[in-house]
Tab-separated table of C-alpha atoms in Angstrom:
chain	number	residue	atom	x	y	z
A	581	MET	CA	-30.489	13.765	-77.417
A	582	SER	CA	-33.454	15.148	-75.235
A	583	HIS	CA	-36.590	14.259	-75.340
A	584	VAL	CA	-38.890	16.702	-76.394
A	585	GLY	CA	-42.220	15.273	-77.392
A	586	GLY	CA	-41.099	11.516	-77.877
A	587	ASP	CA	-41.682	8.485	-75.096
A	588	ARG	CA	-39.947	8.586	-71.796
A	589	PRO	CA	-37.398	6.504	-70.462
A	590	ALA	CA	-38.323	2.994	-69.470
A	591	THR	CA	-37.722	3.602	-66.209
A	592	GLU	CA	-39.589	6.125	-65.729
A	593	ALA	CA	-42.540	4.910	-67.968
A	594	ALA	CA	-42.675	1.931	-65.154
A	595	GLY	CA	-43.747	4.107	-62.123
A	596	GLY	CA	-40.023	5.538	-61.038
A	597	LEU	CA	-39.703	8.893	-58.902
A	598	SER	CA	-40.543	11.168	-62.184
A	599	GLY	CA	-42.638	9.112	-63.971
A	600	PRO	CA	-46.428	9.139	-63.624
A	601	GLY	CA	-47.042	5.774	-61.909
A	602	PRO	CA	-47.674	5.792	-58.349
A	603	VAL	CA	-44.354	6.865	-55.596
A	604	LEU	CA	-43.189	3.887	-53.176
A	605	PRO	CA	-43.034	3.567	-50.198
A	606	LEU	CA	-39.487	3.284	-49.133
A	607	ASP	CA	-38.189	0.851	-46.413
A	608	THR	CA	-36.013	2.354	-44.081
A	609	GLU	CA	-35.840	-0.870	-41.721
A	610	ALA	CA	-34.659	-2.800	-44.983
A	611	VAL	CA	-32.007	0.082	-46.391
A	612	LEU	CA	-30.647	0.573	-42.782
A	613	ALA	CA	-30.171	-2.836	-41.507
A	614	PRO	CA	-27.280	-4.760	-43.182
A	615	ALA	CA	-28.946	-8.537	-44.987
A	616	ALA	CA	-27.314	-11.564	-43.303
A	617	GLY	CA	-23.536	-12.390	-44.871
A	618	ASP	CA	-23.630	-8.571	-46.633
A	619	GLU	CA	-20.104	-8.003	-44.197
A	620	PRO	CA	-17.508	-9.523	-45.823
A	621	GLY	CA	-16.403	-13.161	-43.927
A	622	GLU	CA	-20.373	-13.231	-42.436
A	623	THR	CA	-21.721	-16.272	-43.215
A	624	GLY	CA	-25.686	-15.203	-41.976
A	625	SER	CA	-23.926	-15.369	-38.120
A	626	LYS	CA	-23.738	-11.801	-36.288
A	627	GLN	CA	-20.355	-10.374	-35.066
A	628	PRO	CA	-19.423	-10.496	-31.714
A	629	LYS	CA	-19.493	-7.757	-29.733
A	630	VAL	CA	-16.697	-6.035	-28.464
A	631	GLN	CA	-16.777	-4.620	-24.656
A	632	GLY	CA	-14.849	-1.348	-23.417
A	633	ARG	CA	-12.222	-2.052	-20.488
A	634	SER	CA	-11.842	0.184	-17.657
A	635	PRO	CA	-8.067	1.418	-16.432
A	636	GLY	CA	-9.198	-0.737	-12.974
A	637	GLN	CA	-10.267	-4.152	-15.022
A	638	ILE	CA	-7.202	-3.884	-17.433
A	639	ALA	CA	-4.699	-3.042	-13.689
A	640	TRP	CA	-6.679	-6.050	-12.062
A	641	GLN	CA	-6.635	-8.413	-15.419
A	642	ARG	CA	-2.454	-7.528	-15.423
A	643	LEU	CA	-1.670	-8.484	-11.525
A	644	ARG	CA	-3.672	-11.808	-12.000
A	645	ARG	CA	-1.494	-12.310	-14.643
A	646	ASP	CA	1.187	-11.409	-12.832
A	647	LYS	CA	2.869	-14.986	-10.689
A	648	ILE	CA	4.978	-12.462	-8.684
A	649	ALA	CA	2.050	-10.326	-7.680
A	650	VAL	CA	-0.078	-13.645	-6.591
A	651	ALA	CA	2.236	-14.821	-5.085
A	652	SER	CA	3.556	-11.672	-3.032
A	653	VAL	CA	-0.513	-11.255	-2.148
A	654	VAL	CA	-0.699	-15.008	-0.630
A	655	VAL	CA	2.023	-13.738	1.191
A	656	LEU	CA	0.670	-10.628	2.204
A	657	VAL	CA	-2.259	-11.790	2.941
A	658	PHE	CA	-1.112	-14.467	5.418
A	659	PHE	CA	0.258	-12.159	7.219
A	660	LEU	CA	-2.024	-9.953	7.591
A	661	LEU	CA	-4.693	-12.632	8.735
A	662	VAL	CA	-2.127	-13.660	11.572
A	663	ALA	CA	-1.777	-10.201	12.811
A	664	ILE	CA	-5.332	-9.875	12.695
A	665	PHE	CA	-6.406	-13.535	14.639
A	666	ALA	CA	-3.230	-13.325	16.733
A	667	ASP	CA	-5.371	-13.793	20.291
A	668	LEU	CA	-7.623	-16.859	17.837
A	669	ILE	CA	-3.937	-18.754	17.087
A	670	VAL	CA	-2.323	-18.000	20.002
A	671	SER	CA	-5.430	-19.710	22.104
A	672	ALA	CA	-5.383	-22.875	19.506
A	673	TYR	CA	-1.278	-22.917	20.107
A	674	GLY	CA	-2.570	-22.850	24.122
A	675	ILE	CA	0.248	-20.821	25.042
A	676	ASN	CA	-0.107	-17.327	26.927
A	677	LYS	CA	2.239	-14.795	25.868
A	678	ASP	CA	3.148	-14.202	29.256
A	679	GLN	CA	3.694	-17.579	29.619
A	680	LEU	CA	7.301	-18.374	30.699
A	681	PHE	CA	8.861	-21.589	30.383
A	682	GLY	CA	12.166	-21.350	33.019
A	683	ASP	CA	12.157	-25.289	33.757
A	684	GLN	CA	13.582	-25.629	30.421
A	685	LEU	CA	16.175	-23.742	30.505
A	686	ASP	CA	19.417	-24.900	31.518
A	687	SER	CA	21.663	-23.362	33.824
A	688	ILE	CA	23.100	-20.495	32.292
A	689	GLY	CA	19.339	-19.777	30.543
A	690	TYR	CA	19.438	-21.506	26.965
A	691	PRO	CA	16.760	-23.764	26.070
A	692	LEU	CA	16.969	-27.345	26.066
A	693	GLY	CA	16.389	-29.215	23.244
A	694	TYR	CA	17.689	-29.182	19.099
A	695	LEU	CA	17.722	-25.325	17.705
A	696	GLY	CA	16.449	-23.627	20.986
A	697	GLY	CA	14.378	-26.045	21.873
A	698	VAL	CA	12.032	-26.357	19.213
A	699	SER	CA	9.581	-29.395	19.912
A	700	GLY	CA	5.734	-30.223	19.290
A	701	GLU	CA	4.950	-27.891	21.913
A	702	HIS	CA	7.005	-25.341	21.183
A	703	TRP	CA	7.150	-25.229	17.553
A	704	PHE	CA	10.220	-22.500	16.935
A	705	GLY	CA	11.245	-23.041	20.345
A	706	LEU	CA	11.825	-20.874	23.391
A	707	GLU	CA	13.739	-17.009	24.061
A	708	PRO	CA	17.134	-17.473	26.218
A	709	GLN	CA	17.010	-16.138	29.686
A	710	LEU	CA	13.300	-15.357	29.999
A	711	GLY	CA	11.713	-18.645	28.550
A	712	ARG	CA	8.804	-17.355	26.565
A	713	ASP	CA	7.651	-18.931	23.804
A	714	ILE	CA	9.219	-17.675	20.452
A	715	PHE	CA	6.152	-18.585	18.334
A	716	VAL	CA	3.608	-16.811	20.203
A	717	GLN	CA	5.840	-13.772	20.426
A	718	LEU	CA	6.136	-13.572	16.783
A	719	VAL	CA	2.300	-13.942	16.056
A	720	TYR	CA	2.096	-10.730	18.132
A	721	GLY	CA	5.398	-9.160	16.855
A	722	ALA	CA	3.220	-9.188	13.566
A	723	ARG	CA	0.162	-7.320	14.585
A	724	THR	CA	2.624	-4.844	16.624
A	725	SER	CA	4.482	-4.180	12.987
A	726	LEU	CA	1.904	-4.386	10.748
A	727	GLY	CA	-0.369	-2.079	12.478
A	728	ILE	CA	2.459	0.542	13.397
A	729	ALA	CA	3.227	0.647	9.572
A	730	PHE	CA	-0.227	0.813	8.311
A	731	ALA	CA	-1.121	3.514	10.966
A	732	ALA	CA	2.272	5.663	9.568
A	733	ALA	CA	1.967	4.604	5.873
A	734	VAL	CA	-1.997	6.111	5.763
A	735	PHE	CA	-1.534	9.398	7.946
A	736	SER	CA	1.689	9.894	5.975
A	737	THR	CA	-0.095	8.921	2.666
A	738	VAL	CA	-2.939	11.436	3.731
A	739	VAL	CA	-0.526	14.436	4.378
A	740	GLY	CA	1.266	14.083	1.338
A	741	VAL	CA	-1.234	14.074	-0.311
A	742	ILE	CA	-2.995	16.949	0.645
A	743	MET	CA	0.466	19.251	0.791
A	744	GLY	CA	1.143	18.296	-2.809
A	745	LEU	CA	-2.421	18.825	-4.064
A	746	VAL	CA	-2.204	22.188	-2.419
A	747	SER	CA	1.498	22.932	-3.430
A	748	GLY	CA	0.811	22.186	-6.758
A	749	PHE	CA	-1.794	23.755	-7.566
A	750	LEU	CA	-2.054	26.642	-5.993
A	751	GLY	CA	1.886	27.779	-6.800
A	752	GLY	CA	3.148	30.958	-5.901
A	753	TRP	CA	3.988	31.700	-2.002
A	754	VAL	CA	2.464	28.382	-0.824
A	755	ASP	CA	4.685	26.223	-2.588
A	756	SER	CA	7.642	27.688	-1.524
A	757	VAL	CA	6.480	27.400	1.904
A	758	ILE	CA	5.490	23.647	1.315
A	759	SER	CA	8.449	23.061	-0.729
A	760	TRP	CA	11.089	24.941	2.004
A	761	ILE	CA	9.132	22.933	4.820
A	762	THR	CA	9.894	19.459	2.687
A	763	ASP	CA	13.709	20.144	2.324
A	764	LEU	CA	14.176	21.007	5.709
A	765	LEU	CA	12.612	17.912	7.014
A	766	LEU	CA	14.794	15.860	4.419
A	767	ALA	CA	17.815	17.753	5.503
A	768	PHE	CA	17.334	15.855	9.189
A	769	PRO	CA	19.104	12.412	9.490
A	770	PHE	CA	15.975	10.593	10.535
A	771	ILE	CA	17.881	7.984	13.222
A	772	ILE	CA	19.819	10.868	15.114
A	773	PHE	CA	16.430	12.902	15.015
A	774	SER	CA	14.697	9.958	16.574
A	775	LEU	CA	17.436	9.118	18.889
A	776	ALA	CA	17.236	12.883	20.541
A	777	ALA	CA	13.253	13.353	19.993
A	778	ILE	CA	12.000	10.488	21.389
A	779	PRO	CA	12.917	10.514	24.883
A	780	ILE	CA	12.221	13.856	24.983
A	781	ILE	CA	8.712	13.913	23.985
A	782	ASN	CA	8.389	10.813	26.190
A	783	THR	CA	9.405	12.787	29.088
A	784	LEU	CA	7.257	15.229	27.932
A	785	ILE	CA	4.174	13.370	28.098
A	786	THR	CA	4.982	11.853	31.891
A	787	GLY	CA	6.468	14.724	33.531
A	788	SER	CA	9.583	13.308	34.991
A	789	VAL	CA	12.325	11.392	33.529
A	790	GLN	CA	12.133	8.247	35.645
A	791	LYS	CA	8.913	7.241	34.029
A	792	GLN	CA	8.085	5.415	31.599
A	793	PRO	CA	4.577	6.347	29.094
A	794	SER	CA	2.293	3.807	28.436
A	795	VAL	CA	2.253	1.577	25.751
A	796	GLU	CA	-0.202	3.275	24.028
A	797	SER	CA	1.762	6.524	24.401
A	798	ARG	CA	4.905	4.842	22.732
A	799	ILE	CA	2.485	3.139	20.332
A	800	TYR	CA	1.325	6.912	19.395
A	801	VAL	CA	4.713	8.420	19.649
A	802	VAL	CA	6.339	6.014	17.023
A	803	VAL	CA	3.639	6.221	14.970
A	804	GLY	CA	3.919	10.217	14.890
A	805	VAL	CA	7.416	10.781	14.779
A	806	LEU	CA	7.656	7.909	11.188
A	807	VAL	CA	4.471	10.116	9.932
A	808	THR	CA	6.547	13.984	10.199
A	809	PHE	CA	9.285	12.088	8.039
A	810	GLY	CA	7.949	9.821	5.924
A	811	TRP	CA	5.173	12.233	4.055
A	812	MET	CA	7.783	14.660	1.535
A	813	SER	CA	8.086	11.743	-0.253
A	814	THR	CA	4.434	11.464	-1.229
A	815	SER	CA	4.263	15.185	-1.554
A	816	ARG	CA	7.095	15.519	-4.165
A	817	LEU	CA	5.256	13.147	-6.150
A	818	VAL	CA	2.034	14.508	-6.250
A	819	ARG	CA	3.134	18.254	-6.403
A	820	GLY	CA	4.785	17.142	-9.804
A	821	GLN	CA	1.713	15.328	-11.125
A	822	VAL	CA	-0.660	18.351	-10.763
A	823	LEU	CA	1.819	20.381	-11.949
A	824	SER	CA	0.978	18.803	-15.433
A	825	LEU	CA	-2.072	18.319	-14.978
A	826	ARG	CA	-3.379	21.301	-13.593
A	827	GLU	CA	-3.126	22.825	-17.050
A	828	ARG	CA	-5.224	19.931	-18.849
A	829	GLU	CA	-8.559	21.143	-20.462
A	830	PHE	CA	-10.507	19.694	-18.072
A	831	VAL	CA	-8.964	22.363	-15.358
A	832	ASP	CA	-9.771	24.832	-17.873
A	833	ALA	CA	-12.877	23.459	-18.226
A	834	ALA	CA	-13.961	23.166	-14.728
A	835	ARG	CA	-12.902	27.356	-13.980
A	836	ALA	CA	-14.873	28.322	-16.258
A	837	ALA	CA	-17.524	26.535	-14.820
A	838	GLY	CA	-17.076	28.516	-11.944
A	839	ALA	CA	-15.876	25.569	-10.149
A	840	GLY	CA	-14.545	26.303	-6.879
A	841	THR	CA	-10.330	25.982	-5.878
A	842	ARG	CA	-11.795	22.650	-3.567
A	843	HIS	CA	-13.807	21.143	-5.896
A	844	ILE	CA	-11.035	21.506	-9.304
A	845	ILE	CA	-8.248	20.140	-6.507
A	846	PHE	CA	-10.222	16.984	-4.868
A	847	ARG	CA	-13.411	16.246	-7.448
A	848	GLN	CA	-10.867	16.642	-10.658
A	849	LEU	CA	-7.408	16.471	-10.240
A	850	LEU	CA	-7.785	13.810	-7.054
A	851	PRO	CA	-9.320	10.735	-8.884
A	852	ASN	CA	-6.626	11.675	-11.856
A	853	LEU	CA	-3.571	10.748	-8.983
A	854	TRP	CA	-4.801	7.183	-7.737
A	855	ALA	CA	-2.709	5.532	-9.386
A	856	PRO	CA	0.621	6.649	-7.911
A	857	ILE	CA	-0.945	7.189	-4.544
A	858	LEU	CA	-1.372	3.203	-4.384
A	859	VAL	CA	2.005	2.828	-5.371
A	860	THR	CA	3.434	5.134	-2.967
A	861	PHE	CA	1.386	3.748	-0.028
A	862	SER	CA	1.970	-0.288	-1.281
A	863	LEU	CA	5.907	0.852	-1.218
A	864	ALA	CA	6.363	3.229	2.194
A	865	VAL	CA	4.144	0.272	4.133
A	866	PRO	CA	7.634	-1.910	4.217
A	867	GLN	CA	9.216	0.912	4.654
A	868	TYR	CA	8.093	1.510	7.635
A	869	VAL	CA	8.143	-1.914	8.908
A	870	THR	CA	11.405	-2.095	8.855
A	871	THR	CA	12.062	1.583	10.566
A	872	GLU	CA	9.416	0.719	13.486
A	873	ALA	CA	12.263	-2.617	13.593
A	874	ALA	CA	15.012	-0.533	13.403
A	875	LEU	CA	13.084	1.848	16.715
A	876	SER	CA	12.861	-1.414	18.869
A	877	PHE	CA	16.213	-2.401	17.536
A	878	LEU	CA	17.394	0.492	19.153
A	879	GLY	CA	15.508	0.377	22.496
A	880	ILE	CA	13.218	3.496	21.194
A	881	GLY	CA	10.402	1.962	19.898
A	882	VAL	CA	7.857	-0.311	21.166
A	883	THR	CA	9.271	-1.561	24.845
A	884	GLU	CA	8.179	-4.741	26.799
A	885	PRO	CA	6.153	-5.979	27.380
A	886	VAL	CA	4.240	-5.800	24.040
A	887	PRO	CA	5.621	-8.390	21.814
A	888	ASP	CA	7.883	-6.984	19.047
A	889	TRP	CA	9.981	-7.941	15.741
A	890	GLY	CA	12.926	-5.291	16.253
A	891	ARG	CA	13.406	-5.947	19.579
A	892	MET	CA	13.217	-9.731	19.208
A	893	ILE	CA	16.014	-9.361	16.956
A	894	PHE	CA	17.779	-7.211	18.807
A	895	ARG	CA	17.659	-9.370	22.029
A	896	SER	CA	19.017	-12.420	19.946
A	897	THR	CA	22.402	-10.557	18.326
A	898	SER	CA	23.548	-11.468	22.071
A	899	TYR	CA	22.851	-14.904	21.323
A	900	VAL	CA	23.648	-15.588	17.660
A	901	SER	CA	26.424	-18.087	18.614
A	902	ALA	CA	24.969	-20.646	21.195
A	903	ASP	CA	21.347	-20.060	19.815
A	904	PRO	CA	20.751	-19.083	16.320
A	905	ALA	CA	17.447	-20.259	15.516
A	906	TYR	CA	16.137	-17.079	18.289
A	907	ALA	CA	17.606	-14.883	15.514
A	908	PHE	CA	16.350	-17.004	12.455
A	909	PHE	CA	12.601	-16.784	12.802
A	910	PRO	CA	11.785	-13.249	13.471
A	911	GLY	CA	14.465	-12.480	10.789
A	912	ILE	CA	12.991	-14.275	8.499
A	913	ALA	CA	9.688	-13.310	9.374
A	914	LEU	CA	10.626	-9.664	8.841
A	915	PHE	CA	12.519	-10.558	5.445
A	916	LEU	CA	9.308	-12.123	3.938
A	917	LEU	CA	7.178	-9.738	5.108
A	918	VAL	CA	9.109	-6.765	3.387
A	919	LEU	CA	10.196	-8.562	0.597
A	920	ALA	CA	6.088	-9.304	-0.385
A	921	PHE	CA	5.677	-5.619	-0.005
A	922	ASN	CA	8.011	-4.464	-2.627
A	923	LEU	CA	7.719	-7.273	-5.132
A	924	PHE	CA	3.977	-6.477	-5.296
A	925	GLY	CA	4.075	-2.387	-4.700
A	926	ASP	CA	6.727	-3.179	-8.260
A	927	SER	CA	3.863	-5.206	-10.574
A	928	LEU	CA	1.600	-2.896	-9.205
A	929	ARG	CA	3.249	-0.169	-10.581
A	930	ASP	CA	3.863	-2.372	-13.669
A	931	ALA	CA	-0.077	-2.827	-13.827
A	932	LEU	CA	-1.424	0.528	-13.440
A	933	ASP	CA	1.251	1.988	-16.240
A	934	PRO	CA	-0.540	2.451	-19.382
A	935	ARG	CA	2.485	1.929	-20.853
A	936	SER	CA	4.176	-1.429	-19.724
A	937	ALA	CA	4.017	-4.058	-21.874
A	938	ARG	CA	3.499	-6.165	-18.952
């Protein structure tokens, strides 16, 4: 029943919004701020604040929990420190890398004593015929192998990333030309080409077949050959990623905003490719370590007097039966270094993969 002339409802008489009484001010802070204990499961204490984690933080936490990755990092850091501080280590060891111990060899050139002359003075024994300390050669050989491998991996990764970005984003005839060059280089057998090309390049450097180039020149040639035949896998990987990323909304938005090609490639696409690039780099380094050792084993890599693991393994093949320790130490060092790099690369790939359960 409607109230035409009678009393108003009790709520209005008490000074409600439609009544004649004064309107009380609304306490917005009291309304918006929930009272303590109002939320379910609360007993007067605030809920803990949830903080988001970046993809880098998630990957770092995964790596820290991965025991294989931690062990691999320890081995890699050890070899890296040995390579960096080789001079200090050899100085503390007390033997020069060119120092010979011919008086500790027998009449046919083999080290005296057990296991190739292993003793407190020579921890890993002596080289047959030459009488050089194997430990010193291994320490300096780590610098040679890691230095060449890292240099080749850095340059080949840079070249591969640039070629893949340009090929995948521009497409058309540019993509066709780069893909043709990639297929052509992949068709070349690397070892056979190196056996033919490196001596020719060294001859062009010296200008004579009789002369040998300097140590620095030989290292530059080896790095150049490794880079020439090493960038294609990175380029193909980056190209495939760019082909899928260039159709995304953020690229269309950059185009609509008037961004140029260089900005889109290096400021929009490249930051989204760091994960596969890092994994490719970590797996490329051990490949270059073994490849450099193979070139030195064949006699077309780093030569005397620069210590090198591959050349040590090559020389040890002539003394395996009489002095197996000479082959064991450089072989186990190369094996541990390559194994640690490969295991770390696999762990890094799993840590950077958001779909991985590890």
